[in-house]
Amino acid sequence: MKFIKIILTLLFVSQITFAQSIISLINRADLFFDTMDKGKFEEAHGFFDESVKGKITADELKLFWLRLGNDLGTYESVDGAQNKTRGEYYEVTLNCVFTKGSQNFTFIFNKSERLVGFFVAPTVKEAVYVSPAYADTNLYSEKEVEIKFATGQMAGILTVPKGITNYPVIILVHGSGPADMDETVGPNKPFKDLATGLAAKGVATIRYVKRTMVYPSLFTKTFTVKEEVLDDALTAIALARTIPGVNKGQIYLLGHSLGGMLAPRIATLAPDLTGIILAAAPARKLSDIVAEQNKYLYVTSGDTSSALRLQFQETANEIDRSRLLKLGDIAPDSVILSAPASYWIDLNIYDQLASAKKLTKRILVIQGENDFQVSVQDFNIWRSTLSTNKNVSFKLYPDLNHLFSSQKQKGNGMQYRTPASVSPTLINDIAIWIKGK
C-alpha cells in the first residue's frame, strides 16, 4: 500500500472483532486505490459486489482515475481514516494524499466486505492563498485572454505593468499534470505570484489553464507532450506577438519543472523567442526524476515495514516500465504511472540538454536547494553541460523549494498545504535578467 500513515478513529465501537473488521476494510479501500494507481482497472473492478458491477465499468474507473490525477496529481498515501455503520453497510472515509493536495473519499462496503459504492467526500477546510506584499495592484492590471486550439479553448490572464509601454512579456508554462492558470497547489499559487511580482517590476506575463484540466476526456488514450504542453505554449507565444504594448523583441518563456524540461524544445519550435527560463527543470529523463522521488519518500518516511518496502519495489518496477523507447509488444495506450506508453516514448527520445546546447538565445537556469521533486543534481547537470555557452546564466537558491518559496528543509509534499509565496529575491533576479542587467 501507498506510504500508509493510518490514524484509526473507531467511533462508538466496543467490540474487538468489529474493530478488526474495520481495519480490514480500511486496508481494502486503500488497496482499491492502490490497484487503480497501478493501472489495473479490471482488477479494481473486481472489488465491487456483483449487484453493482453492471453499473460501472473498468473503463469508467480508468477515466475516473485519470481525471483524479489531472486534478490532484500522483497518489501518495493515506493520512487518516474514519468509519461508521449505516444499517447493513460499513462506511469508510479515507483522507488520501496526492502530490497536489489531499481529498477525502468515502467507500461503502456490505457485510461480505465487497464494495457497493464510493464517492468524493467533503474535505476539512484548508489554508487559503495569501497575496504577497509585492503584489501591488497599483502597479499592474490584468485582463482575460484565450488560448485556442482546433476543438476548444482555455482561459488565460495577461498581467501587464501600469504606465509602461514597450514592455517585455513572459509565457508561463506549467509542470506535470493538469493545473489551473495559477499553477495552484493547495493554498499556493506560484504562477499568480510570479505574474503579479514581475508586473510590479515592469515585466508582463501570460498564464493560462492547462489543457489537461479543461479537457481531461482528450487524454484518456494516446497522447504526448505535444497535446499536453507544446501546442498551447506555442499558441500563447503567437498571442504575445499581437498584444499592443508588448516589445516584440522581448518575448520570453518560463517553464516550470516539466515545462522547464520542454522549454528548449519549445524554443526550437519558436525561433523568435528572445530567451527561456528553466525553473526547477529536470536535466535527466522524467523516469529518473520519478525514481529519485520514490526513493526519497521511502527513505525519509521512517517506515521500515515489509509492506512499505514491497510498495517501494513495486513502484520502482513500474518506473522501470516507463523507460521504453519504442512500442514493441506494448500498445500505445497502455497505462504506465497514469500516462500512456506513447507519452513516455515521446519524453524518452527527447534530449533537453542537446536541444539547449544548440540554442543561441538567452537562457536562465534557476533551482532551489530545498526542492525534493527536482534536485540540485539536475541543476549541476545543466551547469556542467551549458557552462561554456555564453548565452546561459545560472542561479541556485539555498532555501527555496519546488514552488520557489522559502523552506527550512526539503521536507515532503506536506509543505504545500501551508501558504508560502514565491521568493521576492527570485522575482527580482528574473526581472533584472530580463532587462539584461
PDB file of C-alpha atoms in Angstrom, residues 151-370:
ATOM      1  CA  THR A 151     -11.702  21.985 -30.906  1.00  0.00           C
ATOM      2  CA  GLY A 152     -11.666  24.250 -27.859  1.00  0.00           C
ATOM      3  CA  GLN A 153     -10.019  26.964 -25.821  1.00  0.00           C
ATOM      4  CA  MET A 154      -8.599  27.689 -22.376  1.00  0.00           C
ATOM      5  CA  ALA A 155      -8.918  30.813 -20.283  1.00  0.00           C
ATOM      6  CA  GLY A 156      -5.816  32.854 -19.587  1.00  0.00           C
ATOM      7  CA  ILE A 157      -4.692  36.059 -17.914  1.00  0.00           C
ATOM      8  CA  LEU A 158      -2.471  38.794 -19.313  1.00  0.00           C
ATOM      9  CA  THR A 159      -0.813  40.736 -16.486  1.00  0.00           C
ATOM     10  CA  VAL A 160       0.824  43.997 -17.563  1.00  0.00           C
ATOM     11  CA  PRO A 161       2.682  46.788 -15.762  1.00  0.00           C
ATOM     12  CA  LYS A 162       0.824  50.088 -15.497  1.00  0.00           C
ATOM     13  CA  GLY A 163       2.214  53.253 -17.029  1.00  0.00           C
ATOM     14  CA  ILE A 164       4.731  51.406 -19.214  1.00  0.00           C
ATOM     15  CA  THR A 165       4.799  50.719 -22.945  1.00  0.00           C
ATOM     16  CA  ASN A 166       7.098  48.511 -24.969  1.00  0.00           C
ATOM     17  CA  TYR A 167       7.399  46.069 -22.086  1.00  0.00           C
ATOM     18  CA  PRO A 168       8.811  42.504 -22.163  1.00  0.00           C
ATOM     19  CA  VAL A 169       6.457  39.543 -21.694  1.00  0.00           C
ATOM     20  CA  ILE A 170       6.980  36.034 -20.295  1.00  0.00           C
ATOM     21  CA  ILE A 171       4.839  32.998 -21.167  1.00  0.00           C
ATOM     22  CA  LEU A 172       4.435  30.772 -18.072  1.00  0.00           C
ATOM     23  CA  VAL A 173       4.411  27.021 -18.829  1.00  0.00           C
ATOM     24  CA  HIS A 174       3.257  24.521 -16.192  1.00  0.00           C
ATOM     25  CA  GLY A 175       4.841  21.443 -14.691  1.00  0.00           C
ATOM     26  CA  SER A 176       3.483  17.880 -14.853  1.00  0.00           C
ATOM     27  CA  GLY A 177      -0.209  17.059 -14.703  1.00  0.00           C
ATOM     28  CA  PRO A 178      -3.259  19.290 -15.062  1.00  0.00           C
ATOM     29  CA  ALA A 179      -3.119  22.747 -13.494  1.00  0.00           C
ATOM     30  CA  ASP A 180      -5.057  25.974 -13.428  1.00  0.00           C
ATOM     31  CA  MET A 181      -3.595  29.239 -14.683  1.00  0.00           C
ATOM     32  CA  ASP A 182      -2.069  29.996 -11.266  1.00  0.00           C
ATOM     33  CA  GLU A 183      -0.466  26.523 -11.049  1.00  0.00           C
ATOM     34  CA  THR A 184      -2.334  26.155  -7.765  1.00  0.00           C
ATOM     35  CA  VAL A 185      -1.011  23.607  -5.256  1.00  0.00           C
ATOM     36  CA  GLY A 186      -3.037  23.691  -2.041  1.00  0.00           C
ATOM     37  CA  PRO A 187      -3.103  27.334  -0.899  1.00  0.00           C
ATOM     38  CA  ASN A 188      -0.072  28.187  -3.061  1.00  0.00           C
ATOM     39  CA  LYS A 189      -0.266  29.906  -6.456  1.00  0.00           C
ATOM     40  CA  PRO A 190       3.269  30.256  -7.811  1.00  0.00           C
ATOM     41  CA  PHE A 191       2.261  31.478 -11.285  1.00  0.00           C
ATOM     42  CA  LYS A 192      -0.010  34.150  -9.807  1.00  0.00           C
ATOM     43  CA  ASP A 193       2.851  35.267  -7.556  1.00  0.00           C
ATOM     44  CA  LEU A 194       5.258  35.399 -10.489  1.00  0.00           C
ATOM     45  CA  ALA A 195       2.774  37.312 -12.647  1.00  0.00           C
ATOM     46  CA  THR A 196       1.965  39.997 -10.098  1.00  0.00           C
ATOM     47  CA  GLY A 197       5.503  40.283  -8.776  1.00  0.00           C
ATOM     48  CA  LEU A 198       7.066  40.616 -12.233  1.00  0.00           C
ATOM     49  CA  ALA A 199       4.420  43.094 -13.434  1.00  0.00           C
ATOM     50  CA  ALA A 200       5.222  45.300 -10.461  1.00  0.00           C
ATOM     51  CA  LYS A 201       8.771  45.388 -11.839  1.00  0.00           C
ATOM     52  CA  GLY A 202       7.802  46.195 -15.420  1.00  0.00           C
ATOM     53  CA  VAL A 203       7.548  42.692 -16.908  1.00  0.00           C
ATOM     54  CA  ALA A 204       4.266  41.332 -18.321  1.00  0.00           C
ATOM     55  CA  THR A 205       3.200  37.670 -18.258  1.00  0.00           C
ATOM     56  CA  ILE A 206       0.684  35.376 -19.912  1.00  0.00           C
ATOM     57  CA  ARG A 207      -0.594  32.438 -17.889  1.00  0.00           C
ATOM     58  CA  TYR A 208      -3.383  30.045 -18.831  1.00  0.00           C
ATOM     59  CA  VAL A 209      -5.243  26.937 -17.721  1.00  0.00           C
ATOM     60  CA  LYS A 210      -3.576  23.726 -18.814  1.00  0.00           C
ATOM     61  CA  ARG A 211      -5.497  21.782 -21.444  1.00  0.00           C
ATOM     62  CA  THR A 212      -5.478  18.560 -19.393  1.00  0.00           C
ATOM     63  CA  MET A 213      -7.525  20.295 -16.698  1.00  0.00           C
ATOM     64  CA  VAL A 214     -10.194  21.691 -19.017  1.00  0.00           C
ATOM     65  CA  TYR A 215     -10.445  18.728 -21.410  1.00  0.00           C
ATOM     66  CA  PRO A 216      -9.476  15.555 -19.483  1.00  0.00           C
ATOM     67  CA  SER A 217     -11.536  13.424 -21.885  1.00  0.00           C
ATOM     68  CA  LEU A 218      -8.981  14.206 -24.616  1.00  0.00           C
ATOM     69  CA  PHE A 219      -6.285  12.487 -22.544  1.00  0.00           C
ATOM     70  CA  THR A 220      -7.751   9.057 -21.851  1.00  0.00           C
ATOM     71  CA  LYS A 221      -5.940   7.118 -24.586  1.00  0.00           C
ATOM     72  CA  THR A 222      -2.796   8.010 -26.546  1.00  0.00           C
ATOM     73  CA  PHE A 223      -1.203  11.446 -26.273  1.00  0.00           C
ATOM     74  CA  THR A 224       2.207  13.086 -25.941  1.00  0.00           C
ATOM     75  CA  VAL A 225       3.586  16.350 -24.594  1.00  0.00           C
ATOM     76  CA  LYS A 226       2.682  17.924 -27.929  1.00  0.00           C
ATOM     77  CA  GLU A 227      -1.006  17.854 -26.993  1.00  0.00           C
ATOM     78  CA  GLU A 228      -0.360  18.346 -23.284  1.00  0.00           C
ATOM     79  CA  VAL A 229       2.145  21.224 -23.382  1.00  0.00           C
ATOM     80  CA  LEU A 230       3.739  22.249 -26.675  1.00  0.00           C
ATOM     81  CA  ASP A 231       0.745  23.275 -28.780  1.00  0.00           C
ATOM     82  CA  ASP A 232      -0.711  25.631 -26.187  1.00  0.00           C
ATOM     83  CA  ALA A 233       2.656  27.173 -25.296  1.00  0.00           C
ATOM     84  CA  LEU A 234       3.224  27.964 -28.979  1.00  0.00           C
ATOM     85  CA  THR A 235      -0.286  29.469 -29.195  1.00  0.00           C
ATOM     86  CA  ALA A 236       0.466  31.680 -26.184  1.00  0.00           C
ATOM     87  CA  ILE A 237       3.729  32.826 -27.797  1.00  0.00           C
ATOM     88  CA  ALA A 238       1.861  33.703 -31.001  1.00  0.00           C
ATOM     89  CA  LEU A 239      -0.718  35.596 -28.926  1.00  0.00           C
ATOM     90  CA  ALA A 240       2.024  37.604 -27.212  1.00  0.00           C
ATOM     91  CA  ARG A 241       3.195  38.891 -30.587  1.00  0.00           C
ATOM     92  CA  THR A 242      -0.234  40.501 -31.200  1.00  0.00           C
ATOM     93  CA  ILE A 243      -0.627  42.323 -27.866  1.00  0.00           C
ATOM     94  CA  PRO A 244      -0.366  46.147 -28.069  1.00  0.00           C
ATOM     95  CA  GLY A 245       2.370  47.441 -25.774  1.00  0.00           C
ATOM     96  CA  VAL A 246       4.494  44.274 -25.910  1.00  0.00           C
ATOM     97  CA  ASN A 247       8.070  44.641 -27.116  1.00  0.00           C
ATOM     98  CA  LYS A 248       8.077  42.042 -29.932  1.00  0.00           C
ATOM     99  CA  GLY A 249      11.820  41.633 -29.494  1.00  0.00           C
ATOM    100  CA  GLN A 250      11.429  40.771 -25.788  1.00  0.00           C
ATOM    101  CA  ILE A 251       9.233  37.663 -25.666  1.00  0.00           C
ATOM    102  CA  TYR A 252      10.398  35.052 -23.152  1.00  0.00           C
ATOM    103  CA  LEU A 253       9.174  31.707 -21.866  1.00  0.00           C
ATOM    104  CA  LEU A 254       9.449  30.415 -18.292  1.00  0.00           C
ATOM    105  CA  GLY A 255       8.984  26.671 -17.985  1.00  0.00           C
ATOM    106  CA  HIS A 256       8.487  25.196 -14.536  1.00  0.00           C
ATOM    107  CA  SER A 257       9.508  21.583 -13.831  1.00  0.00           C
ATOM    108  CA  LEU A 258       8.279  19.577 -16.871  1.00  0.00           C
ATOM    109  CA  GLY A 259       7.677  22.934 -18.588  1.00  0.00           C
ATOM    110  CA  GLY A 260      11.342  23.762 -17.997  1.00  0.00           C
ATOM    111  CA  MET A 261      12.429  20.409 -19.337  1.00  0.00           C
ATOM    112  CA  LEU A 262      10.438  21.125 -22.507  1.00  0.00           C
ATOM    113  CA  ALA A 263      11.438  24.793 -22.794  1.00  0.00           C
ATOM    114  CA  PRO A 264      14.400  24.104 -25.158  1.00  0.00           C
ATOM    115  CA  ARG A 265      12.065  22.070 -27.381  1.00  0.00           C
ATOM    116  CA  ILE A 266       9.529  24.902 -27.421  1.00  0.00           C
ATOM    117  CA  ALA A 267      12.285  27.424 -28.183  1.00  0.00           C
ATOM    118  CA  THR A 268      13.360  25.322 -31.163  1.00  0.00           C
ATOM    119  CA  LEU A 269       9.786  25.472 -32.474  1.00  0.00           C
ATOM    120  CA  ALA A 270       9.513  29.231 -31.799  1.00  0.00           C
ATOM    121  CA  PRO A 271      12.841  30.659 -33.012  1.00  0.00           C
ATOM    122  CA  ASP A 272      11.748  34.273 -32.463  1.00  0.00           C
ATOM    123  CA  LEU A 273      11.651  33.798 -28.673  1.00  0.00           C
ATOM    124  CA  THR A 274      14.211  36.080 -27.043  1.00  0.00           C
ATOM    125  CA  GLY A 275      15.028  33.658 -24.264  1.00  0.00           C
ATOM    126  CA  ILE A 276      13.868  30.898 -21.932  1.00  0.00           C
ATOM    127  CA  ILE A 277      13.939  30.377 -18.174  1.00  0.00           C
ATOM    128  CA  LEU A 278      14.396  26.816 -16.913  1.00  0.00           C
ATOM    129  CA  ALA A 279      12.806  26.793 -13.445  1.00  0.00           C
ATOM    130  CA  ALA A 280      13.413  23.563 -11.479  1.00  0.00           C
ATOM    131  CA  ALA A 281      13.836  21.833 -14.831  1.00  0.00           C
ATOM    132  CA  PRO A 282      14.779  18.133 -14.981  1.00  0.00           C
ATOM    133  CA  ALA A 283      18.069  17.607 -16.811  1.00  0.00           C
ATOM    134  CA  ARG A 284      17.577  13.834 -16.676  1.00  0.00           C
ATOM    135  CA  LYS A 285      14.828  11.603 -18.013  1.00  0.00           C
ATOM    136  CA  LEU A 286      11.493  12.026 -16.257  1.00  0.00           C
ATOM    137  CA  SER A 287      11.654   8.351 -15.230  1.00  0.00           C
ATOM    138  CA  ASP A 288      14.886   9.095 -13.338  1.00  0.00           C
ATOM    139  CA  ILE A 289      13.228  12.011 -11.561  1.00  0.00           C
ATOM    140  CA  VAL A 290      10.241   9.890 -10.511  1.00  0.00           C
ATOM    141  CA  ALA A 291      12.572   7.109  -9.333  1.00  0.00           C
ATOM    142  CA  GLU A 292      14.538   9.584  -7.223  1.00  0.00           C
ATOM    143  CA  GLN A 293      11.311  10.933  -5.697  1.00  0.00           C
ATOM    144  CA  ASN A 294      10.108   7.410  -4.922  1.00  0.00           C
ATOM    145  CA  LYS A 295      13.354   6.548  -3.140  1.00  0.00           C
ATOM    146  CA  TYR A 296      13.450   9.873  -1.271  1.00  0.00           C
ATOM    147  CA  LEU A 297       9.893   9.475   0.057  1.00  0.00           C
ATOM    148  CA  TYR A 298      10.589   5.871   1.036  1.00  0.00           C
ATOM    149  CA  VAL A 299      13.819   6.631   2.888  1.00  0.00           C
ATOM    150  CA  THR A 300      12.501   9.751   4.650  1.00  0.00           C
ATOM    151  CA  SER A 301       9.209   8.096   5.665  1.00  0.00           C
ATOM    152  CA  GLY A 302      10.952   6.301   8.518  1.00  0.00           C
ATOM    153  CA  ASP A 303       8.694   3.301   7.899  1.00  0.00           C
ATOM    154  CA  THR A 304      10.686   0.064   7.835  1.00  0.00           C
ATOM    155  CA  SER A 305       7.713  -2.266   7.394  1.00  0.00           C
ATOM    156  CA  SER A 306       7.814  -5.034   4.810  1.00  0.00           C
ATOM    157  CA  ALA A 307       4.575  -3.665   3.311  1.00  0.00           C
ATOM    158  CA  LEU A 308       6.161  -0.304   2.560  1.00  0.00           C
ATOM    159  CA  ARG A 309       9.314  -1.941   1.263  1.00  0.00           C
ATOM    160  CA  LEU A 310       7.191  -4.043  -1.078  1.00  0.00           C
ATOM    161  CA  GLN A 311       5.297  -0.947  -2.249  1.00  0.00           C
ATOM    162  CA  PHE A 312       8.562   0.875  -2.880  1.00  0.00           C
ATOM    163  CA  GLN A 313       9.823  -2.012  -5.008  1.00  0.00           C
ATOM    164  CA  GLU A 314       6.536  -2.338  -6.918  1.00  0.00           C
ATOM    165  CA  THR A 315       6.634   1.379  -7.722  1.00  0.00           C
ATOM    166  CA  ALA A 316      10.292   1.081  -8.756  1.00  0.00           C
ATOM    167  CA  ASN A 317       9.341  -1.767 -11.097  1.00  0.00           C
ATOM    168  CA  GLU A 318       6.569   0.348 -12.636  1.00  0.00           C
ATOM    169  CA  ILE A 319       9.013   3.223 -13.106  1.00  0.00           C
ATOM    170  CA  ASP A 320      11.350   0.870 -14.955  1.00  0.00           C
ATOM    171  CA  ARG A 321       8.466   0.090 -17.342  1.00  0.00           C
ATOM    172  CA  SER A 322       8.285   3.790 -18.204  1.00  0.00           C
ATOM    173  CA  ARG A 323      11.791   3.816 -19.705  1.00  0.00           C
ATOM    174  CA  LEU A 324      10.709   2.365 -23.043  1.00  0.00           C
ATOM    175  CA  LEU A 325      11.952   3.957 -26.277  1.00  0.00           C
ATOM    176  CA  LYS A 326       9.617   2.220 -28.718  1.00  0.00           C
ATOM    177  CA  LEU A 327       6.313   0.363 -28.599  1.00  0.00           C
ATOM    178  CA  GLY A 328       7.433  -3.196 -29.356  1.00  0.00           C
ATOM    179  CA  ASP A 329       4.877  -5.534 -27.767  1.00  0.00           C
ATOM    180  CA  ILE A 330       3.157  -2.795 -25.748  1.00  0.00           C
ATOM    181  CA  ALA A 331       0.123  -0.876 -27.013  1.00  0.00           C
ATOM    182  CA  PRO A 332       0.457   2.936 -27.282  1.00  0.00           C
ATOM    183  CA  ASP A 333      -2.433   3.433 -24.825  1.00  0.00           C
ATOM    184  CA  SER A 334      -1.029   1.033 -22.211  1.00  0.00           C
ATOM    185  CA  VAL A 335      -1.045   2.922 -18.916  1.00  0.00           C
ATOM    186  CA  ILE A 336       2.262   3.311 -17.082  1.00  0.00           C
ATOM    187  CA  LEU A 337       2.301   5.527 -13.975  1.00  0.00           C
ATOM    188  CA  SER A 338      -1.036   7.091 -15.022  1.00  0.00           C
ATOM    189  CA  ALA A 339       0.229   8.020 -18.515  1.00  0.00           C
ATOM    190  CA  PRO A 340       0.107   6.093 -21.819  1.00  0.00           C
ATOM    191  CA  ALA A 341       3.152   4.407 -23.336  1.00  0.00           C
ATOM    192  CA  SER A 342       3.065   6.946 -26.184  1.00  0.00           C
ATOM    193  CA  TYR A 343       3.701   9.727 -23.654  1.00  0.00           C
ATOM    194  CA  TRP A 344       6.768   8.051 -22.143  1.00  0.00           C
ATOM    195  CA  ILE A 345       8.285   7.229 -25.520  1.00  0.00           C
ATOM    196  CA  ASP A 346       7.933  10.851 -26.625  1.00  0.00           C
ATOM    197  CA  LEU A 347       9.727  12.082 -23.498  1.00  0.00           C
ATOM    198  CA  ASN A 348      12.383   9.368 -23.516  1.00  0.00           C
ATOM    199  CA  ILE A 349      13.589  10.097 -27.039  1.00  0.00           C
ATOM    200  CA  TYR A 350      13.829  13.826 -26.280  1.00  0.00           C
ATOM    201  CA  ASP A 351      17.233  15.192 -25.203  1.00  0.00           C
ATOM    202  CA  GLN A 352      16.703  18.536 -23.478  1.00  0.00           C
ATOM    203  CA  LEU A 353      20.425  19.036 -22.868  1.00  0.00           C
ATOM    204  CA  ALA A 354      21.336  18.670 -26.528  1.00  0.00           C
ATOM    205  CA  SER A 355      18.441  20.932 -27.537  1.00  0.00           C
ATOM    206  CA  ALA A 356      19.506  23.646 -25.083  1.00  0.00           C
ATOM    207  CA  LYS A 357      23.152  23.329 -26.109  1.00  0.00           C
ATOM    208  CA  LYS A 358      22.239  24.269 -29.702  1.00  0.00           C
ATOM    209  CA  LEU A 359      20.284  27.392 -28.755  1.00  0.00           C
ATOM    210  CA  THR A 360      21.835  30.818 -29.190  1.00  0.00           C
ATOM    211  CA  LYS A 361      19.029  32.722 -27.432  1.00  0.00           C
ATOM    212  CA  ARG A 362      19.348  33.739 -23.776  1.00  0.00           C
ATOM    213  CA  ILE A 363      18.837  31.030 -21.126  1.00  0.00           C
ATOM    214  CA  LEU A 364      18.467  31.386 -17.363  1.00  0.00           C
ATOM    215  CA  VAL A 365      18.569  28.244 -15.187  1.00  0.00           C
ATOM    216  CA  ILE A 366      17.148  28.619 -11.655  1.00  0.00           C
ATOM    217  CA  GLN A 367      16.852  25.996  -8.911  1.00  0.00           C
ATOM    218  CA  GLY A 368      16.030  25.744  -5.203  1.00  0.00           C
ATOM    219  CA  GLU A 369      18.237  23.549  -2.999  1.00  0.00           C
ATOM    220  CA  ASN A 370      15.258  22.560  -0.815  1.00  0.00           C
TER     221      ASN A 370
END
